[in-house]
Tab-separated table of C-alpha atoms (C1' of nucleotides) in Angstrom:
chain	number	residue	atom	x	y	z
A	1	UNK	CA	103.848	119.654	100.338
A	2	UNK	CA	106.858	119.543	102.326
A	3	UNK	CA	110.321	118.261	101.374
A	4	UNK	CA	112.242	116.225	103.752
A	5	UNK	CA	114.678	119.165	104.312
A	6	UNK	CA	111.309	120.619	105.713
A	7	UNK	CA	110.968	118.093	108.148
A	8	UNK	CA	114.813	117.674	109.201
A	9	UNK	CA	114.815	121.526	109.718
A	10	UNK	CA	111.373	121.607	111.759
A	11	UNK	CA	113.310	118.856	113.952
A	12	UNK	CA	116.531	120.324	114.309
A	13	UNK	CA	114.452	124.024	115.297
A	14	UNK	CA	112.899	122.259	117.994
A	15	UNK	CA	115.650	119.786	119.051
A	16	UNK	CA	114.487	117.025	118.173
A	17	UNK	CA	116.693	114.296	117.315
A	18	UNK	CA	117.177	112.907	113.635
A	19	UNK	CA	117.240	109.538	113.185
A	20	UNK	CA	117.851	107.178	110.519
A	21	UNK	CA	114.431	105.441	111.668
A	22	UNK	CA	112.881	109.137	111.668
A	23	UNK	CA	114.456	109.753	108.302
A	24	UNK	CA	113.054	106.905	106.721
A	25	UNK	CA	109.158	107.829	107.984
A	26	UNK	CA	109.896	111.643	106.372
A	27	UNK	CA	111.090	109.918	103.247
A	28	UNK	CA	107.948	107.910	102.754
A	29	UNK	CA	105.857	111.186	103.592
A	30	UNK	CA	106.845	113.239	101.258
A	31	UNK	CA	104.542	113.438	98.075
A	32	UNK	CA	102.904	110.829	99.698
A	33	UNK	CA	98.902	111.382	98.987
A	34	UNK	CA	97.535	107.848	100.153
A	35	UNK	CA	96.314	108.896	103.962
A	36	UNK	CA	98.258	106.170	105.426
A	37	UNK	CA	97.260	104.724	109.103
A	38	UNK	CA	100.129	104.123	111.131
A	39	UNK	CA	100.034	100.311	110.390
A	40	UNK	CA	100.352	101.712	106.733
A	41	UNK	CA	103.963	103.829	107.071
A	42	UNK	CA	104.898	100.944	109.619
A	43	UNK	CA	105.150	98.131	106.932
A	44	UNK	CA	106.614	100.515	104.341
A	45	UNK	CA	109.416	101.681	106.656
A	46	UNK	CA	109.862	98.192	107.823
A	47	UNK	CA	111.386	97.424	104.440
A	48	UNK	CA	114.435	100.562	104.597
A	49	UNK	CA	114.643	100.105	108.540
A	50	UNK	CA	113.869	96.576	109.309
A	51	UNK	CA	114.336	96.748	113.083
A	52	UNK	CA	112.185	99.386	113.483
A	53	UNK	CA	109.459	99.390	116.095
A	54	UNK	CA	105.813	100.009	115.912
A	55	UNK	CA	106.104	102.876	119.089
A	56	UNK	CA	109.374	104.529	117.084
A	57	UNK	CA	106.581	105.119	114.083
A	58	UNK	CA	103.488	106.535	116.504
A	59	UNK	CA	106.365	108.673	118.371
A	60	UNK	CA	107.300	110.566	115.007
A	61	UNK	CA	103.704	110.611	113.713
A	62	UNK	CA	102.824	112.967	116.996
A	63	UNK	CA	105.626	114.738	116.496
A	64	UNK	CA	105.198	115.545	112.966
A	65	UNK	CA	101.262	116.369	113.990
A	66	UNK	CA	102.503	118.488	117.029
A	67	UNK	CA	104.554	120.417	115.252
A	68	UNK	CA	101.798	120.943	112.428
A	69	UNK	CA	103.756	119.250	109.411
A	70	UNK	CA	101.212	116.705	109.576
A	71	UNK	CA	97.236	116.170	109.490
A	72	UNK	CA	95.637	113.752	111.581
A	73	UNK	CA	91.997	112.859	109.581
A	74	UNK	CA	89.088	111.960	111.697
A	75	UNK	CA	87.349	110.601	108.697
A	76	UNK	CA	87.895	106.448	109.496
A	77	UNK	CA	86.057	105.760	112.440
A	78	UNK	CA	88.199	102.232	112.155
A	79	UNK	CA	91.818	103.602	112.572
A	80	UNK	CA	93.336	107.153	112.116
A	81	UNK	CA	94.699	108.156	108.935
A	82	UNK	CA	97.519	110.532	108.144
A	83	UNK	CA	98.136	113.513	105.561
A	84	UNK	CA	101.490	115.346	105.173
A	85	UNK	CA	99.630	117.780	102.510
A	86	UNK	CA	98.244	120.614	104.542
A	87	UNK	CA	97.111	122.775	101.486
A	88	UNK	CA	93.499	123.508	101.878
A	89	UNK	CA	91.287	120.183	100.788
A	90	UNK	CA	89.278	117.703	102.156
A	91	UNK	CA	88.502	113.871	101.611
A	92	UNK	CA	86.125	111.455	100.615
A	93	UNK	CA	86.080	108.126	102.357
A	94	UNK	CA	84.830	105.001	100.144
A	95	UNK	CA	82.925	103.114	102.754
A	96	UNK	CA	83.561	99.919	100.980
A	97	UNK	CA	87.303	99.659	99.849
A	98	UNK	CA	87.998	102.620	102.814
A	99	UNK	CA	90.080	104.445	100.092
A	100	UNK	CA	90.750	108.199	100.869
A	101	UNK	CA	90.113	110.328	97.508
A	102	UNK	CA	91.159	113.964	97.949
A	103	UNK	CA	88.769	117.388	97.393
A	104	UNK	CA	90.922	119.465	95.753
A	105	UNK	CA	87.960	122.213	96.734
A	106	UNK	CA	87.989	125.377	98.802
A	107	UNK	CA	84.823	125.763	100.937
A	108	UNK	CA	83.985	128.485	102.706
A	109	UNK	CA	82.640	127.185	105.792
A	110	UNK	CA	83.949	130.164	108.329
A	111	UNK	CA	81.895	129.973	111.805
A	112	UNK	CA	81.814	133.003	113.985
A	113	UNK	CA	83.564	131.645	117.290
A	114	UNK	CA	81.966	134.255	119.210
A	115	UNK	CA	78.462	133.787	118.086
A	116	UNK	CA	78.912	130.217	120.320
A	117	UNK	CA	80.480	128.572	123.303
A	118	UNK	CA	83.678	128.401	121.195
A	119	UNK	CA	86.899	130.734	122.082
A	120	UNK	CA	89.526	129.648	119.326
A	121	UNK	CA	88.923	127.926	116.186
A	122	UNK	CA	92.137	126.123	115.136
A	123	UNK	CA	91.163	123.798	112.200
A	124	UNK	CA	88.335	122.020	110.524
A	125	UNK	CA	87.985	119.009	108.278
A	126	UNK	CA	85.112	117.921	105.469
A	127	UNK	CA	84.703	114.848	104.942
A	128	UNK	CA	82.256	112.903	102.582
A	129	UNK	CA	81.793	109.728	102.438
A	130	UNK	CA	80.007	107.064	100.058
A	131	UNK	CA	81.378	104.342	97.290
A	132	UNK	CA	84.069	104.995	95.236
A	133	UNK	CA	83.736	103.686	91.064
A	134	UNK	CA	85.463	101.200	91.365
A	135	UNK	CA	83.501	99.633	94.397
A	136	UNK	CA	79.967	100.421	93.027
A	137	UNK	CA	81.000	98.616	89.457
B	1	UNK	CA	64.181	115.329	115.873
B	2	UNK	CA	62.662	111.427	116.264
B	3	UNK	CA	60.147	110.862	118.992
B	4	UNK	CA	59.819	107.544	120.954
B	5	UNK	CA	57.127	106.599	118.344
B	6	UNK	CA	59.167	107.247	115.384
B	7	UNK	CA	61.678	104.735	116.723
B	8	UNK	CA	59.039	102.313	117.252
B	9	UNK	CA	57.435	102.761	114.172
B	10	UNK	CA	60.343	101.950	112.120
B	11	UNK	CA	61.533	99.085	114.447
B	12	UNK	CA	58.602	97.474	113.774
B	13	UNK	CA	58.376	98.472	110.281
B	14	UNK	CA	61.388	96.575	110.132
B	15	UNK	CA	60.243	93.605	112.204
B	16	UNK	CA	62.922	94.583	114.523
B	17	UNK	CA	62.381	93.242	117.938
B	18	UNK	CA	61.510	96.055	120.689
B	19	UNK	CA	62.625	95.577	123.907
B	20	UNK	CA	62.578	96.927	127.239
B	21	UNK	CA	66.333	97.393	126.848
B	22	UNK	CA	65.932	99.481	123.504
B	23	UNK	CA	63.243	101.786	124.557
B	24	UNK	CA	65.089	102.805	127.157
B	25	UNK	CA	67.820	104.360	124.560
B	26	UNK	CA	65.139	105.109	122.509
B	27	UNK	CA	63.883	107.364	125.698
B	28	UNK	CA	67.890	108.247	126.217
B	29	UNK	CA	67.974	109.499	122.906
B	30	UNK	CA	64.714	111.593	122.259
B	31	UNK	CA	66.164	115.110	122.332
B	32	UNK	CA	69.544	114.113	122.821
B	33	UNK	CA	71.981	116.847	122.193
B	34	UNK	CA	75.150	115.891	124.843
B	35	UNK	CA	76.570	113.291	121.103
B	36	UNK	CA	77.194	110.506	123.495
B	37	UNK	CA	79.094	107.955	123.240
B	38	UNK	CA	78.368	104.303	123.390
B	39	UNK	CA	79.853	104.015	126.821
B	40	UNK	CA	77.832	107.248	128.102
B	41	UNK	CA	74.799	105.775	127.065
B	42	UNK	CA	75.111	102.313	128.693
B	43	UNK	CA	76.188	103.893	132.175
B	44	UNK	CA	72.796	106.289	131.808
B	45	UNK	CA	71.158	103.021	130.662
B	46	UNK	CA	72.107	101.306	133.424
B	47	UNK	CA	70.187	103.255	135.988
B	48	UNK	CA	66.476	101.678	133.808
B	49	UNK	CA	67.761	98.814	133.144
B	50	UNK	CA	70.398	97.772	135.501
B	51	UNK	CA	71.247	93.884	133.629
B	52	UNK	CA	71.586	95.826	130.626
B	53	UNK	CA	74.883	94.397	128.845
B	54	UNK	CA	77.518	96.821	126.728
B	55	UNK	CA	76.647	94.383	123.081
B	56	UNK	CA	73.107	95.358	123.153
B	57	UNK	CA	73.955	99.239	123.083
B	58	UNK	CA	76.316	98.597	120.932
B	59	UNK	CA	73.834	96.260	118.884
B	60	UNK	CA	70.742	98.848	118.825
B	61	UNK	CA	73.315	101.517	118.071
B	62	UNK	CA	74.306	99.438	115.101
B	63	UNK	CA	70.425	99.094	113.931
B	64	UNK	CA	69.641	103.013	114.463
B	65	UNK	CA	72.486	104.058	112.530
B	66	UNK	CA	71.213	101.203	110.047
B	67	UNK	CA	67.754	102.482	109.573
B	68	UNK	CA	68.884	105.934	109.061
B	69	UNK	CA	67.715	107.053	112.493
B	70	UNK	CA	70.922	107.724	114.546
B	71	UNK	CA	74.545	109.774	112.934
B	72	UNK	CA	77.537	108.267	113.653
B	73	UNK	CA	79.873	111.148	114.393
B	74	UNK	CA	83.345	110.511	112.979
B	75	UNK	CA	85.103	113.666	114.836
B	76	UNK	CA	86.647	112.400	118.008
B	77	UNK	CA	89.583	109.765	117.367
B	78	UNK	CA	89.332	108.091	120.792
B	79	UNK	CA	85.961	106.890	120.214
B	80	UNK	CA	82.740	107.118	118.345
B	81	UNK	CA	79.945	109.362	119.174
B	82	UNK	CA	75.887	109.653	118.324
B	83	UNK	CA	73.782	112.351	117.098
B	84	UNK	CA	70.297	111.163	116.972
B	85	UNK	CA	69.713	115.074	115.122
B	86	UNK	CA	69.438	114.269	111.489
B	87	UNK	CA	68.967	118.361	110.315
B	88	UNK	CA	71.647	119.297	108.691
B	89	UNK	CA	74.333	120.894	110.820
B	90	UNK	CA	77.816	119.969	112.208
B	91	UNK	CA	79.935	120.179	114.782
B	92	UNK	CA	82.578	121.433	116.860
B	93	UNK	CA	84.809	119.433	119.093
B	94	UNK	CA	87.109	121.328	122.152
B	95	UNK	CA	90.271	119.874	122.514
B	96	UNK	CA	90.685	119.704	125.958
B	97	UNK	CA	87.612	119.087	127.075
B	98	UNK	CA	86.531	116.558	124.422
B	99	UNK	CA	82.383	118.502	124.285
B	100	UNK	CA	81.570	118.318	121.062
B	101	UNK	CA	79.208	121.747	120.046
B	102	UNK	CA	76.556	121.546	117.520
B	103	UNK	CA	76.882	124.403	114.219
B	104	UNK	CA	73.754	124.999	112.700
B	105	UNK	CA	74.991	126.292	109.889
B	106	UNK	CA	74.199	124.709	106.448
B	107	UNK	CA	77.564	124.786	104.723
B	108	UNK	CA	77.537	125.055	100.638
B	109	UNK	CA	79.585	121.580	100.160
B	110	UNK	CA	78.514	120.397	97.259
B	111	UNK	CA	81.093	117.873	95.038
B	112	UNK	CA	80.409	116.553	91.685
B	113	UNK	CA	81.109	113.008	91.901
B	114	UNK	CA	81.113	112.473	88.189
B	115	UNK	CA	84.590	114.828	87.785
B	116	UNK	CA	86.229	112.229	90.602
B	117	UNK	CA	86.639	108.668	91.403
B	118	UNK	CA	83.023	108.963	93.169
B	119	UNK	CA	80.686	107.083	91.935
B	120	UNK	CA	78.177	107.994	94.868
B	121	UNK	CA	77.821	110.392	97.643
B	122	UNK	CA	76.116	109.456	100.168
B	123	UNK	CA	76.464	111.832	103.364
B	124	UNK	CA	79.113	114.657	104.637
B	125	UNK	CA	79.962	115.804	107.858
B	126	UNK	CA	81.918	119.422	109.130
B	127	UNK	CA	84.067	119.273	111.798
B	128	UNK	CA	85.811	121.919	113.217
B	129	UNK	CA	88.083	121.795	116.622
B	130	UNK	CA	89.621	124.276	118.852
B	131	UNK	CA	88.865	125.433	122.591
B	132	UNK	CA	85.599	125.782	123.754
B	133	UNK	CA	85.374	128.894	126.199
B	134	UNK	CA	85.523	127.192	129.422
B	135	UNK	CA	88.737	125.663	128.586
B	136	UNK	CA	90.763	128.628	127.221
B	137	UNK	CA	89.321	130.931	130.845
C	1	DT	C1'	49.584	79.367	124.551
C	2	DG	C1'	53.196	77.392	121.945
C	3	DT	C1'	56.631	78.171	118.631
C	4	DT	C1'	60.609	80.172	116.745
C	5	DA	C1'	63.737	83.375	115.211
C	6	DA	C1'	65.800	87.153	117.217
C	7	DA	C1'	67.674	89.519	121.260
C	8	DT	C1'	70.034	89.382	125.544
C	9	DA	C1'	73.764	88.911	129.037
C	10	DA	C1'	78.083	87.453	129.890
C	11	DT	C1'	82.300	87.302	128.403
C	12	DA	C1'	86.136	86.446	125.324
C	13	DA	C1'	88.562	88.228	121.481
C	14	DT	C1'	90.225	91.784	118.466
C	15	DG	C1'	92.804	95.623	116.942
C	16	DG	C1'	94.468	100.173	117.123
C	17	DT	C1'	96.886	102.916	120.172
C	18	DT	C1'	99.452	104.118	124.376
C	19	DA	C1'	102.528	103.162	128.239
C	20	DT	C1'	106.661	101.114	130.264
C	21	DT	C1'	111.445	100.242	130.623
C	22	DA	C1'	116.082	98.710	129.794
C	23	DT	C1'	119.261	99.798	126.277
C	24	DT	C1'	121.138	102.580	122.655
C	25	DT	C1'	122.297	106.783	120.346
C	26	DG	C1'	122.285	111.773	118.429
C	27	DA	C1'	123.779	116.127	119.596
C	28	DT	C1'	126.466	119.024	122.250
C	29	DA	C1'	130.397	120.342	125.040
C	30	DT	C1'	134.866	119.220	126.197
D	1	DA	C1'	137.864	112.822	118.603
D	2	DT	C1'	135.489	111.584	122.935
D	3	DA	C1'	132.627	111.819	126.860
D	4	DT	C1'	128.296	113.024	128.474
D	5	DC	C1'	123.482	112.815	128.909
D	6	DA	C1'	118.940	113.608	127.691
D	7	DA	C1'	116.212	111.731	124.303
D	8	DA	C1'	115.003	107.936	121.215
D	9	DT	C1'	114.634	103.119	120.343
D	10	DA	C1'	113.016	98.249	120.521
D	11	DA	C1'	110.451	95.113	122.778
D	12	DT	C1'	106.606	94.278	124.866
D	13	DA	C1'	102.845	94.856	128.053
D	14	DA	C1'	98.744	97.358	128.934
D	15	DC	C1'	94.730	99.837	127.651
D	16	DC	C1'	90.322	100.598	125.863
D	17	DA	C1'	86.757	100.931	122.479
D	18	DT	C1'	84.531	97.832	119.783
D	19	DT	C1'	83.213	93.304	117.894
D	20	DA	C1'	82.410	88.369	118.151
D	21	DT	C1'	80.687	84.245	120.446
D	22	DT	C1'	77.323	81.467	122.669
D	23	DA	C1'	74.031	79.639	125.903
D	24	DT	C1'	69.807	81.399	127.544
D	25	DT	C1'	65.750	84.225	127.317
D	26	DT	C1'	61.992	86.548	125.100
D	27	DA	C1'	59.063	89.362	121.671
D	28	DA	C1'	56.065	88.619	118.130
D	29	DC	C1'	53.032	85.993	115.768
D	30	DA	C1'	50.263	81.915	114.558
DNA sequence: TGTTAAATAATAATGGTTATTATTTGATAT
DNA sequence: ATATCAAATAATAACCATTATTATTTAACA
C-alpha cells in the first residue's frame, strides 16, 4: 500500500502538478480497501474540498492508473471500481449488496503468451462473484 | 457449445416466447467465438431481421444469461460482452485493439467461502490484458 | 380461431464517463 | 518575491451503453 508521500513523489517525477484537490483524493486512497467507483471518492472528497468537480476526480483517477499506483477492476459491469492496493489479490463481487471482498490468495494462473495470438501480457484480474453473508441471511 | 435446439428447448421449457427475432441470435450465437457485444449483435441482426429494435437484444440477452445459457463477460469497461461458450476457460483482452482472446486453460481457483464473508460462490472469471500480436507489430 | 399474456418496436430516460472551454493556479525561471 | 505559462480546475455539455416505458403486435394455447 502506498503512502501519500508515494503518490506526491510519483507526481512530482513525472511533473505533474500537486494540488490541494489532488491531495485530498491521495489522502482518501491510502489504506483505503473499499474499491470505491469514482462517484464513491467524489462524495468523500467533496466534504475536505467542497468545490471540487466531478472531471478534477476522473482526471487524477487516470493519472494515478497511468502511472500504475492504481488498479482499475473490471469486476462491476455497472460502474468501474478502484484499488490503490496493488499487492497480488483478487476480489469477490456480492451480486446483491455489490460489495467488493478481497482474496488475499496467490494463484498461479501464468499463460504462455507465445503459445497464442498474444505478444505482451501486462496484468490479469480474478474475480468471483456470488452473495456475500450478510445478503444470503 | 448450445445448438439452435438447445436454445429452443429451454425457451420453451421455460414458456418463453420464441420469436423470429430471437432465433435469429439464437442462429448469431451458435458457435460464436468473436464475445460480441450487444451492439455487434443487433447490427449482424439487422441484416435477418431488419425492424429488429436494440430492447429486444438487449431483452433476449437478459433471458440467455438468465437461463444459464449465455456468459456475461465482465472484462472490457466500455461495455459488456457475450460468450455463449459455457466450458470453462477465460479470456484475454488487447488493449488497443479491444479483441478479446479465449484461454483454455482451467485455472486452480478455488476459495473457501466459509473462511470469508462468502456465503456463496457462484461463478469466476480470468481475465488477463495486454497486446495482442497484431497490435504490438 | 379467439384469447391473452408476453414480446416487439419505437423512443425516452438514465447514469457513468468523457469532452469542452473559460478561468485559475502550481511550478519554474527571473 | 514576481512574472510567466503550461497544466489543472470548475462548470457543464456531450456521449454512449444500457434500461425503462408504452402502445401495438403476436406466439402459444385453449
Amino acid at each position: 500500500m502506498f503512502l501519500l508521500e508515494d503518490y506526491i513523489k510519483a507526481f512530482r517525477a513525472n511533473s505533474i502538478k500537486i494540488t490541494p484537490q489532488r491531495l485530498a483524493i491521495f489522502n482518501l486512497l491510502v489504506g483505503n480497501t473499499s474499491h470505491p467507483s469514482a462517484d464513491d471518492l467524489y462524495k468523500e472528497v467533496l466534504k475536505i474540498q467542497p468545490s471540487i468537480s466531478f472531471a478534477t476526480v476522473y482526471n487524477t483517477l487516470d493519472k494515478l492508473v497511468e502511472l500504475g499506483l492504481l488498479q482499475k477492476l473490471d469486476i462491476d459491469d455497472e460502474k468501474k471500481h478502484y484499488d490503490p492496493d496493488l499487492s497480488i489479490h483478487h476480489h469477490f463481487l456480492c451480486k446483491a449488496c455489490k460489495q467488493i471482498i478481497d482474496i488475499f490468495e496467490n494463484f498461479n494462473v501464468n499463460i504462455q503468451p507465445a503459445s497464442l495470438n498474444i505478444s505482451s501480457l501486462e496484468s490479469y484480474q480474478v474475480n468471483f462473484y456470488g452473495k456475500c453473508e450478510n445478503c444470503s441471511a
